[in-house]
Amino acid sequence: MAAKRGAARGRKTGFATNAIHAGQHPDPATGAVMQPIYQVSTYRQPGLGAGWVHDYARTINPTRSALERNLCALEGGLEARCFASGMSAIAAVMNLLRSGDHVVVSRNVYGGTYRLFEGLLRQFGLDFTWVDTSDLAAIEAAVTPATKMLYVETPTNPVLGLTDLAGASRIARRFKLRLVVDNTFMSPYFQQPIAFGTDIVVHSTTKFLNGHSDSVGGCVVTTREADAQRIGWLQNSVGAILSPMDSFLVLRGIKTLPVRMERHDESGRKIAAWLTGRRKIKAVYYPGLKTHPQHALAKKQMSGFGGMISFELGALSHAKKFLGRLSLCALAESLGGVETLISHPASMTHGAVPKGERKRIGVSDGLVRISVGLEDPADLIADLDQALGAL
Ligand SMILES: Cc1ncc(COP(=O)(O)O)c(C=O)c1O
């Protein structure tokens, strides 16, 4: 689909301009400045064999295509394809592999990714080695002759560990692996993995890209022709497509991505600093803190630190009491919305990860993760403060 391709190539305009305009054209029928929702399953064709591009809406939908062009431009890829969820986007990427292939993967990834890899894909003959990808030597040591992919989440969910993208890309080149990066936590506004040599970027658009906690979706951005072809083929063949309404919502969300991310970042820094000073908090994980072991790397490969923070309360009973006392911050799965969401990774997002494995990667029973929203930071701090007072 040539119309989806390389919207970022040669582009001189800035990110905020691209977020609003890239891949968008006024509706040819009415001039509508916002991409209409094409709530349609099929299209009347002008004649048999006329080569009509819009043949069936699983294969192509104008609302989804507009979002795909936009995401392709923002990540600087060759082609983007949108899926029904972040997980279906990740599943599509894994379908590039064949039985017998081996994957080196960040040991701390979203729990659903762990569940998909270990609970389903292993059954189809894929093999996974979980390593601390913040250690480039550990990545290299895990590569075998069967390794075909290096799958990285950076920063990781939920302990905010970083992988050196340029270093990971060098290893991927040397061993001829596809480097896949889940860029959900930073969004393309703060991190551009393709610029560091990443081959494929995945997102849960459910999070910062959509930004309003009212849509579930995912996307895959490819950089190589063969991968673009295959992901497009998989999108059509498996059929886990993003709906027209969801495509519209994500497209609308992206238009304010830069302003939202700036505010997530500003408030994230304030709240991380405040949490750091609290006696009842044993540790704070946030790449923007000077105490974060990879703060220098964060400054090198990210242009902001975002609004995701995790902190250690020391025990499940403390986490339970604290979460029960909050009123403005919502105890909820997910992240990246305008409202502040707070979760308990061990029992929520990472419930599918076995306890021993959780312990190894630092997801303790006392760990709490906050997705700092766009409310007044003083109000958020007041809420966190009164809940901490209960401990
Ligand atoms: C980093 C990351 N990747 C992927 C996913 C999966 O996305 P979805 O829930 O849209 O399927 C999530 C969900 O929380 C996530 O946090």
mmCIF file of C-alpha atoms and ligand atoms in Angstrom:
data_model
loop_
_atom_site.group_PDB
_atom_site.id
_atom_site.type_symbol
_atom_site.label_atom_id
_atom_site.label_comp_id
_atom_site.label_asym_id
_atom_site.label_seq_id
_atom_site.Cartn_x
_atom_site.Cartn_y
_atom_site.Cartn_z
ATOM 1 C CA MET A 1 0.000 0.000 0.000
ATOM 2 C CA ALA A 2 2.161 2.834 -1.259
ATOM 3 C CA ALA A 3 -0.119 5.413 0.367
ATOM 4 C CA LYS A 4 1.048 4.314 3.836
ATOM 5 C CA ARG A 5 4.714 4.609 3.201
ATOM 6 C CA GLY A 6 7.503 6.758 4.580
ATOM 7 C CA ALA A 7 5.563 9.878 5.465
ATOM 8 C CA ALA A 8 8.589 11.078 7.474
ATOM 9 C CA ARG A 9 11.127 10.793 4.692
ATOM 10 C CA GLY A 10 12.725 14.143 3.960
ATOM 11 C CA ARG A 11 10.290 15.918 6.259
ATOM 12 C CA LYS A 12 11.531 19.202 7.661
ATOM 13 C CA THR A 13 8.647 19.972 10.002
ATOM 14 C CA GLY A 14 8.864 19.360 13.751
ATOM 15 C CA PHE A 15 7.327 16.616 15.854
ATOM 16 C CA ALA A 16 4.321 18.620 17.052
ATOM 17 C CA THR A 17 3.466 19.631 13.496
ATOM 18 C CA ASN A 18 3.806 16.050 12.352
ATOM 19 C CA ALA A 19 1.680 14.784 15.240
ATOM 20 C CA ILE A 20 -1.166 16.962 13.959
ATOM 21 C CA HIS A 21 -0.647 16.789 10.203
ATOM 22 C CA ALA A 22 1.485 13.833 9.115
ATOM 23 C CA GLY A 23 -0.410 11.454 6.888
ATOM 24 C CA GLN A 24 -3.578 13.552 7.149
ATOM 25 C CA HIS A 25 -5.458 15.084 4.220
ATOM 26 C CA PRO A 26 -8.696 17.051 4.299
ATOM 27 C CA ASP A 27 -11.568 14.678 3.505
ATOM 28 C CA PRO A 28 -11.927 14.812 -0.305
ATOM 29 C CA ALA A 29 -15.731 14.692 -0.084
ATOM 30 C CA THR A 30 -16.291 17.538 2.420
ATOM 31 C CA GLY A 31 -12.964 19.124 3.336
ATOM 32 C CA ALA A 32 -13.406 17.939 6.951
ATOM 33 C CA VAL A 33 -10.140 18.758 8.748
ATOM 34 C CA MET A 34 -10.358 15.702 10.963
ATOM 35 C CA GLN A 35 -10.162 12.244 9.451
ATOM 36 C CA PRO A 36 -13.750 10.936 9.315
ATOM 37 C CA ILE A 37 -14.651 7.587 10.867
ATOM 38 C CA TYR A 38 -15.238 5.259 7.931
ATOM 39 C CA GLN A 39 -17.616 2.902 9.713
ATOM 40 C CA VAL A 40 -17.910 0.547 6.788
ATOM 41 C CA SER A 41 -17.071 -3.069 6.033
ATOM 42 C CA THR A 42 -16.884 -2.940 2.232
ATOM 43 C CA TYR A 43 -16.769 -0.555 -0.736
ATOM 44 C CA ARG A 44 -18.586 -0.467 -4.039
ATOM 45 C CA GLN A 45 -16.063 -1.127 -6.777
ATOM 46 C CA PRO A 46 -16.281 0.642 -10.152
ATOM 47 C CA GLY A 47 -15.856 -2.539 -12.179
ATOM 48 C CA LEU A 48 -14.497 -6.034 -12.088
ATOM 49 C CA GLY A 49 -10.702 -6.045 -12.070
ATOM 50 C CA ALA A 50 -10.585 -2.234 -11.822
ATOM 51 C CA GLY A 51 -7.848 -2.478 -9.166
ATOM 52 C CA TRP A 52 -9.884 -0.534 -6.589
ATOM 53 C CA VAL A 53 -7.573 -0.047 -3.561
ATOM 54 C CA HIS A 54 -10.351 -0.080 -0.970
ATOM 55 C CA ASP A 55 -11.706 -3.588 -1.373
ATOM 56 C CA TYR A 56 -12.551 -4.814 2.141
ATOM 57 C CA ALA A 57 -12.253 -3.128 5.540
ATOM 58 C CA ARG A 58 -10.222 -5.839 7.275
ATOM 59 C CA THR A 59 -7.602 -5.252 4.592
ATOM 60 C CA ILE A 60 -7.809 -1.450 4.413
ATOM 61 C CA ASN A 61 -9.845 1.272 6.082
ATOM 62 C CA PRO A 62 -9.263 5.001 5.457
ATOM 63 C CA THR A 63 -9.452 5.949 9.157
ATOM 64 C CA ARG A 64 -6.970 3.252 10.096
ATOM 65 C CA SER A 65 -4.731 4.147 7.141
ATOM 66 C CA ALA A 66 -4.611 7.784 8.300
ATOM 67 C CA LEU A 67 -3.469 6.670 11.756
ATOM 68 C CA GLU A 68 -0.937 4.251 10.260
ATOM 69 C CA ARG A 69 0.582 6.991 8.079
ATOM 70 C CA ASN A 70 0.762 9.269 11.097
ATOM 71 C CA LEU A 71 2.466 6.698 13.363
ATOM 72 C CA CYS A 72 4.857 5.766 10.586
ATOM 73 C CA ALA A 73 5.911 9.407 10.301
ATOM 74 C CA LEU A 74 6.293 9.914 14.059
ATOM 75 C CA GLU A 75 8.497 6.826 14.491
ATOM 76 C CA GLY A 76 10.399 7.447 11.227
ATOM 77 C CA GLY A 77 9.618 3.998 9.811
ATOM 78 C CA LEU A 78 8.781 2.564 6.424
ATOM 79 C CA GLU A 79 5.279 1.377 7.242
ATOM 80 C CA ALA A 80 2.966 1.185 10.269
ATOM 81 C CA ARG A 81 0.083 -1.206 10.855
ATOM 82 C CA CYS A 82 -2.481 -0.924 13.618
ATOM 83 C CA PHE A 83 -3.925 -3.803 15.597
ATOM 84 C CA ALA A 84 -6.759 -4.462 18.020
ATOM 85 C CA SER A 85 -4.476 -4.251 21.066
ATOM 86 C CA GLY A 86 -0.824 -3.908 22.009
ATOM 87 C CA MET A 87 -0.756 -7.665 22.547
ATOM 88 C CA SER A 88 -2.070 -8.419 19.060
ATOM 89 C CA ALA A 89 0.600 -6.084 17.636
ATOM 90 C CA ILE A 90 3.292 -7.972 19.571
ATOM 91 C CA ALA A 91 1.785 -11.320 18.473
ATOM 92 C CA ALA A 92 1.985 -10.169 14.833
ATOM 93 C CA VAL A 93 5.690 -9.367 15.241
ATOM 94 C CA MET A 94 6.354 -12.775 16.776
ATOM 95 C CA ASN A 95 4.626 -14.353 13.775
ATOM 96 C CA LEU A 96 7.616 -13.198 11.717
ATOM 97 C CA LEU A 97 9.492 -16.080 13.380
ATOM 98 C CA ARG A 98 9.396 -19.799 12.672
ATOM 99 C CA SER A 99 9.358 -22.839 14.894
ATOM 100 C CA GLY A 100 12.875 -23.487 16.201
ATOM 101 C CA ASP A 101 13.834 -19.792 16.302
ATOM 102 C CA HIS A 102 15.293 -18.360 19.500
ATOM 103 C CA VAL A 103 14.634 -14.916 20.967
ATOM 104 C CA VAL A 104 16.706 -12.976 23.481
ATOM 105 C CA VAL A 105 14.268 -10.874 25.466
ATOM 106 C CA SER A 106 14.428 -8.293 28.286
ATOM 107 C CA ARG A 107 13.677 -10.222 31.456
ATOM 108 C CA ASN A 108 11.460 -7.453 32.786
ATOM 109 C CA VAL A 109 8.720 -6.812 30.242
ATOM 110 C CA TYR A 110 4.990 -6.217 30.560
ATOM 111 C CA GLY A 111 3.447 -9.341 32.186
ATOM 112 C CA GLY A 112 1.171 -9.971 29.200
ATOM 113 C CA THR A 113 4.204 -10.174 26.916
ATOM 114 C CA TYR A 114 5.744 -12.751 29.253
ATOM 115 C CA ARG A 115 2.453 -14.702 29.230
ATOM 116 C CA LEU A 116 2.282 -14.681 25.415
ATOM 117 C CA PHE A 117 5.896 -15.783 24.964
ATOM 118 C CA GLU A 118 6.056 -18.446 27.677
ATOM 119 C CA GLY A 119 2.431 -19.574 27.797
ATOM 120 C CA LEU A 120 1.654 -19.705 24.083
ATOM 121 C CA LEU A 121 4.556 -19.224 21.710
ATOM 122 C CA ARG A 122 6.879 -21.704 23.417
ATOM 123 C CA GLN A 123 4.192 -24.293 22.608
ATOM 124 C CA PHE A 124 4.740 -23.531 18.900
ATOM 125 C CA GLY A 125 8.467 -24.175 19.088
ATOM 126 C CA LEU A 126 9.847 -20.693 19.788
ATOM 127 C CA ASP A 127 12.538 -20.514 22.445
ATOM 128 C CA PHE A 128 13.161 -17.546 24.750
ATOM 129 C CA THR A 129 16.088 -16.548 26.925
ATOM 130 C CA TRP A 130 15.225 -13.846 29.453
ATOM 131 C CA VAL A 131 18.172 -11.595 30.159
ATOM 132 C CA ASP A 132 18.904 -8.301 31.827
ATOM 133 C CA THR A 133 19.238 -6.335 28.579
ATOM 134 C CA SER A 134 20.655 -3.345 30.454
ATOM 135 C CA ASP A 135 23.823 -5.478 30.369
ATOM 136 C CA LEU A 136 25.026 -5.643 26.754
ATOM 137 C CA ALA A 137 27.448 -8.456 27.560
ATOM 138 C CA ALA A 138 24.523 -10.534 28.890
ATOM 139 C CA ILE A 139 22.668 -10.022 25.600
ATOM 140 C CA GLU A 140 25.679 -11.173 23.622
ATOM 141 C CA ALA A 141 26.233 -14.193 25.870
ATOM 142 C CA ALA A 142 22.637 -15.337 25.320
ATOM 143 C CA VAL A 143 22.825 -15.337 21.515
ATOM 144 C CA THR A 144 22.903 -18.824 19.949
ATOM 145 C CA PRO A 145 23.039 -19.918 16.302
ATOM 146 C CA ALA A 146 19.211 -20.186 16.439
ATOM 147 C CA THR A 147 18.705 -16.604 17.673
ATOM 148 C CA LYS A 148 16.687 -14.496 15.232
ATOM 149 C CA MET A 149 15.356 -11.676 17.376
ATOM 150 C CA LEU A 150 16.350 -9.363 20.213
ATOM 151 C CA TYR A 151 13.179 -8.121 21.924
ATOM 152 C CA VAL A 152 13.595 -5.154 24.245
ATOM 153 C CA GLU A 153 11.334 -3.049 26.408
ATOM 154 C CA THR A 154 12.971 0.211 27.473
ATOM 155 C CA PRO A 155 12.245 1.599 29.984
ATOM 156 C CA THR A 156 10.880 -1.646 31.396
ATOM 157 C CA ASN A 157 7.473 -2.080 32.940
ATOM 158 C CA PRO A 158 7.444 -1.637 35.928
ATOM 159 C CA VAL A 159 10.985 -1.172 37.282
ATOM 160 C CA LEU A 160 12.075 1.382 34.671
ATOM 161 C CA GLY A 161 15.348 -0.302 33.687
ATOM 162 C CA LEU A 162 16.915 0.905 30.430
ATOM 163 C CA THR A 163 18.581 -0.864 27.541
ATOM 164 C CA ASP A 164 21.258 0.944 25.551
ATOM 165 C CA LEU A 165 19.529 1.110 22.166
ATOM 166 C CA ALA A 166 22.649 1.907 20.139
ATOM 167 C CA GLY A 167 24.537 -0.940 21.842
ATOM 168 C CA ALA A 168 21.661 -3.395 21.376
ATOM 169 C CA SER A 169 21.457 -2.416 17.725
ATOM 170 C CA ARG A 170 25.185 -3.069 17.223
ATOM 171 C CA ILE A 171 24.754 -6.568 18.658
ATOM 172 C CA ALA A 172 21.676 -7.156 16.496
ATOM 173 C CA ARG A 173 23.615 -6.133 13.361
ATOM 174 C CA ARG A 174 26.597 -8.310 14.243
ATOM 175 C CA PHE A 175 24.503 -11.443 14.787
ATOM 176 C CA LYS A 176 21.897 -10.613 12.099
ATOM 177 C CA LEU A 177 18.997 -10.393 14.554
ATOM 178 C CA ARG A 178 15.875 -8.271 14.247
ATOM 179 C CA LEU A 179 15.881 -5.690 17.032
ATOM 180 C CA VAL A 180 12.325 -5.109 18.266
ATOM 181 C CA VAL A 181 11.606 -2.345 20.789
ATOM 182 C CA ASP A 182 8.403 -1.833 22.759
ATOM 183 C CA ASN A 183 8.286 1.980 22.913
ATOM 184 C CA THR A 184 5.012 2.213 24.834
ATOM 185 C CA PHE A 185 6.387 3.927 27.963
ATOM 186 C CA MET A 186 8.163 6.788 26.198
ATOM 187 C CA SER A 187 6.099 7.210 23.013
ATOM 188 C CA PRO A 188 7.893 8.513 19.900
ATOM 189 C CA TYR A 189 7.857 11.977 21.477
ATOM 190 C CA PHE A 190 10.549 11.073 24.017
ATOM 191 C CA GLN A 191 12.265 8.135 22.341
ATOM 192 C CA GLN A 192 12.924 7.262 18.699
ATOM 193 C CA PRO A 193 14.239 3.690 18.641
ATOM 194 C CA ILE A 194 14.542 3.563 14.830
ATOM 195 C CA ALA A 195 17.070 6.405 14.932
ATOM 196 C CA PHE A 196 19.264 4.089 17.059
ATOM 197 C CA GLY A 197 19.054 1.209 14.579
ATOM 198 C CA THR A 198 15.911 -0.585 15.769
ATOM 199 C CA ASP A 199 14.232 -2.671 13.059
ATOM 200 C CA ILE A 200 10.700 -2.849 14.455
ATOM 201 C CA VAL A 201 8.891 -0.678 17.003
ATOM 202 C CA VAL A 202 5.752 -1.857 18.791
ATOM 203 C CA HIS A 203 3.300 0.119 20.874
ATOM 204 C CA SER A 204 0.280 -0.379 22.973
ATOM 205 C CA THR A 205 -1.603 2.656 21.610
ATOM 206 C CA THR A 206 -3.908 2.130 24.605
ATOM 207 C CA LYS A 207 -1.391 4.122 26.672
ATOM 208 C CA PHE A 208 0.250 7.490 25.941
ATOM 209 C CA LEU A 209 -0.495 7.582 22.201
ATOM 210 C CA ASN A 210 -4.237 7.534 22.747
ATOM 211 C CA GLY A 211 -3.818 9.102 26.156
ATOM 212 C CA HIS A 212 -7.423 9.251 27.320
ATOM 213 C CA SER A 213 -8.115 5.733 28.642
ATOM 214 C CA ASP A 214 -10.924 5.210 26.145
ATOM 215 C CA SER A 215 -9.456 2.852 23.548
ATOM 216 C CA VAL A 216 -7.435 -0.386 23.376
ATOM 217 C CA GLY A 217 -5.075 -0.769 20.426
ATOM 218 C CA GLY A 218 -1.587 -1.471 19.180
ATOM 219 C CA CYS A 219 0.762 -0.779 16.328
ATOM 220 C CA VAL A 220 3.821 -2.189 14.597
ATOM 221 C CA VAL A 221 6.229 0.097 12.768
ATOM 222 C CA THR A 222 8.619 -1.647 10.393
ATOM 223 C CA THR A 223 11.725 -0.383 8.620
ATOM 224 C CA ARG A 224 12.436 -3.161 6.132
ATOM 225 C CA GLU A 225 10.473 -3.907 3.004
ATOM 226 C CA ALA A 226 10.183 -7.663 3.690
ATOM 227 C CA ASP A 227 8.943 -7.086 7.271
ATOM 228 C CA ALA A 228 6.486 -4.411 6.112
ATOM 229 C CA GLN A 229 5.043 -6.811 3.542
ATOM 230 C CA ARG A 230 4.756 -9.658 6.014
ATOM 231 C CA ILE A 231 3.212 -7.576 8.829
ATOM 232 C CA GLY A 232 0.654 -6.206 6.340
ATOM 233 C CA TRP A 233 -0.063 -9.760 5.221
ATOM 234 C CA LEU A 234 -0.434 -10.895 8.847
ATOM 235 C CA GLN A 235 -2.719 -7.980 9.692
ATOM 236 C CA ASN A 236 -5.031 -9.043 6.891
ATOM 237 C CA SER A 237 -4.668 -12.797 7.363
ATOM 238 C CA VAL A 238 -5.072 -12.949 11.143
ATOM 239 C CA GLY A 239 -7.463 -10.016 11.137
ATOM 240 C CA ALA A 240 -6.809 -8.474 14.570
ATOM 241 C CA ILE A 241 -7.343 -4.972 13.168
ATOM 242 C CA LEU A 242 -7.942 -1.688 14.973
ATOM 243 C CA SER A 243 -11.548 -0.556 14.517
ATOM 244 C CA PRO A 244 -12.411 2.705 12.698
ATOM 245 C CA MET A 245 -13.657 4.316 15.938
ATOM 246 C CA ASP A 246 -10.508 3.338 17.834
ATOM 247 C CA SER A 247 -8.346 4.537 14.946
ATOM 248 C CA PHE A 248 -10.099 7.895 15.136
ATOM 249 C CA LEU A 249 -9.633 8.120 18.903
ATOM 250 C CA VAL A 250 -5.915 7.340 18.734
ATOM 251 C CA LEU A 251 -5.431 9.771 15.853
ATOM 252 C CA ARG A 252 -7.169 12.459 17.897
ATOM 253 C CA GLY A 253 -5.106 11.577 20.971
ATOM 254 C CA ILE A 254 -1.821 11.859 19.074
ATOM 255 C CA LYS A 255 -2.575 15.448 18.077
ATOM 256 C CA THR A 256 -1.943 16.473 21.707
ATOM 257 C CA LEU A 257 0.812 13.925 22.413
ATOM 258 C CA PRO A 258 3.619 16.525 22.642
ATOM 259 C CA VAL A 259 1.802 18.772 25.123
ATOM 260 C CA ARG A 260 0.609 15.826 27.181
ATOM 261 C CA MET A 261 4.058 14.208 27.302
ATOM 262 C CA GLU A 262 5.659 17.488 28.397
ATOM 263 C CA ARG A 263 3.223 17.694 31.290
ATOM 264 C CA HIS A 264 3.571 13.981 32.204
ATOM 265 C CA ASP A 265 7.320 14.576 32.321
ATOM 266 C CA GLU A 266 7.165 17.805 34.350
ATOM 267 C CA SER A 267 4.811 16.293 36.920
ATOM 268 C CA GLY A 268 6.689 12.969 36.860
ATOM 269 C CA ARG A 269 9.913 14.726 37.852
ATOM 270 C CA LYS A 270 8.174 16.642 40.648
ATOM 271 C CA ILE A 271 6.496 13.571 42.066
ATOM 272 C CA ALA A 272 9.598 11.371 41.792
ATOM 273 C CA ALA A 273 11.565 14.007 43.701
ATOM 274 C CA TRP A 274 8.865 14.250 46.355
ATOM 275 C CA LEU A 275 8.629 10.438 46.750
ATOM 276 C CA THR A 276 12.416 10.250 47.120
ATOM 277 C CA GLY A 277 12.288 12.359 50.248
ATOM 278 C CA ARG A 278 9.684 10.198 52.069
ATOM 279 C CA ARG A 279 10.869 8.047 54.973
ATOM 280 C CA LYS A 280 8.276 5.309 54.369
ATOM 281 C CA ILE A 281 9.417 4.778 50.786
ATOM 282 C CA LYS A 282 12.373 2.419 50.499
ATOM 283 C CA ALA A 283 13.253 3.051 46.835
ATOM 284 C CA VAL A 284 12.040 5.134 43.892
ATOM 285 C CA TYR A 285 12.542 3.988 40.290
ATOM 286 C CA TYR A 286 12.482 6.832 37.786
ATOM 287 C CA PRO A 287 15.050 7.420 35.008
ATOM 288 C CA GLY A 288 14.914 11.171 35.614
ATOM 289 C CA LEU A 289 16.415 10.843 39.093
ATOM 290 C CA LYS A 290 20.182 11.308 39.351
ATOM 291 C CA THR A 291 20.183 8.239 41.607
ATOM 292 C CA HIS A 292 18.820 6.041 38.782
ATOM 293 C CA PRO A 293 21.760 3.824 37.754
ATOM 294 C CA GLN A 294 21.133 4.614 34.077
ATOM 295 C CA HIS A 295 20.336 8.320 34.366
ATOM 296 C CA ALA A 296 23.161 9.193 31.946
ATOM 297 C CA LEU A 297 21.870 6.698 29.367
ATOM 298 C CA ALA A 298 18.332 8.053 29.825
ATOM 299 C CA LYS A 299 19.608 11.550 28.965
ATOM 300 C CA LYS A 300 21.430 10.172 25.936
ATOM 301 C CA GLN A 301 18.644 8.187 24.299
ATOM 302 C CA MET A 302 15.468 9.841 25.603
ATOM 303 C CA SER A 303 14.492 13.501 25.313
ATOM 304 C CA GLY A 304 12.376 13.359 28.490
ATOM 305 C CA PHE A 305 11.762 10.960 31.358
ATOM 306 C CA GLY A 306 7.976 10.660 31.209
ATOM 307 C CA GLY A 307 5.418 10.084 33.926
ATOM 308 C CA MET A 308 5.981 6.455 34.912
ATOM 309 C CA ILE A 309 7.391 5.935 38.414
ATOM 310 C CA SER A 310 7.580 2.844 40.616
ATOM 311 C CA PHE A 311 8.325 2.852 44.330
ATOM 312 C CA GLU A 312 8.874 0.330 47.069
ATOM 313 C CA LEU A 313 6.716 0.320 50.195
ATOM 314 C CA GLY A 314 8.415 -2.729 51.702
ATOM 315 C CA ALA A 315 5.474 -5.119 52.170
ATOM 316 C CA LEU A 316 2.198 -6.188 50.619
ATOM 317 C CA SER A 317 0.302 -4.979 53.704
ATOM 318 C CA HIS A 318 1.779 -1.493 53.251
ATOM 319 C CA ALA A 319 0.919 -1.444 49.535
ATOM 320 C CA LYS A 320 -2.632 -2.567 50.281
ATOM 321 C CA LYS A 321 -3.181 0.052 52.987
ATOM 322 C CA PHE A 322 -1.634 2.818 50.887
ATOM 323 C CA LEU A 323 -3.638 1.987 47.750
ATOM 324 C CA GLY A 324 -6.831 1.713 49.799
ATOM 325 C CA ARG A 325 -6.401 5.257 51.157
ATOM 326 C CA LEU A 326 -5.915 7.061 47.839
ATOM 327 C CA SER A 327 -8.789 9.117 46.527
ATOM 328 C CA LEU A 328 -7.607 11.204 43.531
ATOM 329 C CA CYS A 329 -5.184 8.590 42.142
ATOM 330 C CA ALA A 330 -7.216 5.687 40.722
ATOM 331 C CA LEU A 331 -6.271 2.103 41.523
ATOM 332 C CA ALA A 332 -6.403 0.676 37.998
ATOM 333 C CA GLU A 333 -4.631 -1.375 35.357
ATOM 334 C CA SER A 334 -3.119 0.542 32.424
ATOM 335 C CA LEU A 335 -1.172 3.776 32.152
ATOM 336 C CA GLY A 336 -0.609 6.830 30.019
ATOM 337 C CA GLY A 337 -4.019 8.447 30.477
ATOM 338 C CA VAL A 338 -4.768 12.046 31.394
ATOM 339 C CA GLU A 339 -5.837 10.804 34.821
ATOM 340 C CA THR A 340 -3.364 9.432 37.352
ATOM 341 C CA LEU A 341 -3.508 5.647 37.522
ATOM 342 C CA ILE A 342 -1.808 3.629 40.215
ATOM 343 C CA SER A 343 -1.291 -0.111 40.305
ATOM 344 C CA HIS A 344 0.227 -3.023 42.189
ATOM 345 C CA PRO A 345 2.337 -4.806 39.532
ATOM 346 C CA ALA A 346 2.803 -8.105 41.442
ATOM 347 C CA SER A 347 -0.945 -8.797 41.494
ATOM 348 C CA MET A 348 -2.072 -6.753 38.482
ATOM 349 C CA THR A 349 0.067 -6.120 35.366
ATOM 350 C CA HIS A 350 2.595 -8.842 36.284
ATOM 351 C CA GLY A 351 0.218 -11.365 37.862
ATOM 352 C CA ALA A 352 0.988 -13.768 34.983
ATOM 353 C CA VAL A 353 4.703 -13.806 35.889
ATOM 354 C CA PRO A 354 5.609 -16.589 38.387
ATOM 355 C CA LYS A 355 6.519 -15.310 41.869
ATOM 356 C CA GLY A 356 10.157 -16.472 41.694
ATOM 357 C CA GLU A 357 10.648 -14.687 38.389
ATOM 358 C CA ARG A 358 8.940 -11.554 39.721
ATOM 359 C CA LYS A 359 11.318 -11.510 42.668
ATOM 360 C CA ARG A 360 14.325 -11.899 40.370
ATOM 361 C CA ILE A 361 13.328 -8.862 38.301
ATOM 362 C CA GLY A 362 12.472 -6.680 41.300
ATOM 363 C CA VAL A 363 8.663 -6.828 41.157
ATOM 364 C CA SER A 364 8.203 -7.271 44.893
ATOM 365 C CA ASP A 365 4.877 -7.443 46.740
ATOM 366 C CA GLY A 366 5.516 -3.962 48.136
ATOM 367 C CA LEU A 367 6.092 -2.317 44.742
ATOM 368 C CA VAL A 368 3.603 0.269 43.515
ATOM 369 C CA ARG A 369 3.574 1.829 40.023
ATOM 370 C CA ILE A 370 2.153 5.248 39.278
ATOM 371 C CA SER A 371 1.298 6.677 35.888
ATOM 372 C CA VAL A 372 1.348 10.382 36.642
ATOM 373 C CA GLY A 373 -1.541 12.120 34.895
ATOM 374 C CA LEU A 374 -2.168 15.724 33.976
ATOM 375 C CA GLU A 375 -3.858 16.864 37.184
ATOM 376 C CA ASP A 376 -2.274 19.601 39.320
ATOM 377 C CA PRO A 377 0.837 17.977 40.799
ATOM 378 C CA ALA A 378 0.110 19.606 44.179
ATOM 379 C CA ASP A 379 -3.218 17.754 44.331
ATOM 380 C CA LEU A 380 -1.528 14.460 43.445
ATOM 381 C CA ILE A 381 1.140 14.996 46.081
ATOM 382 C CA ALA A 382 -1.526 15.825 48.694
ATOM 383 C CA ASP A 383 -3.322 12.567 47.874
ATOM 384 C CA LEU A 384 -0.116 10.488 47.997
ATOM 385 C CA ASP A 385 0.880 12.218 51.241
ATOM 386 C CA GLN A 386 -2.375 11.499 53.050
ATOM 387 C CA ALA A 387 -2.264 7.847 51.917
ATOM 388 C CA LEU A 388 1.342 7.471 53.065
ATOM 389 C CA GLY A 389 0.228 8.878 56.398
ATOM 390 C CA ALA A 390 -1.735 5.645 56.950
ATOM 391 C CA LEU A 391 1.436 3.537 57.073
HETATM 392 C C1 LIG B 1 4.796 -1.879 27.783
HETATM 393 C C2 LIG B 1 3.528 -2.547 27.336
HETATM 394 N N1 LIG B 1 3.504 -3.188 26.167
HETATM 395 C C3 LIG B 1 2.377 -3.806 25.723
HETATM 396 C C4 LIG B 1 1.226 -3.817 26.470
HETATM 397 C C5 LIG B 1 -0.001 -4.526 25.958
HETATM 398 O O1 LIG B 1 -0.901 -3.614 25.416
HETATM 399 P P1 LIG B 1 -2.494 -3.805 25.368
HETATM 400 O O2 LIG B 1 -2.976 -3.801 26.780
HETATM 401 O O3 LIG B 1 -2.955 -2.651 24.552
HETATM 402 O O4 LIG B 1 -2.751 -5.119 24.708
HETATM 403 C C6 LIG B 1 1.207 -3.146 27.697
HETATM 404 C C7 LIG B 1 -0.023 -3.128 28.508
HETATM 405 O O5 LIG B 1 -0.044 -2.668 29.630
HETATM 406 C C8 LIG B 1 2.384 -2.500 28.144
HETATM 407 O O6 LIG B 1 2.438 -1.855 29.318
#
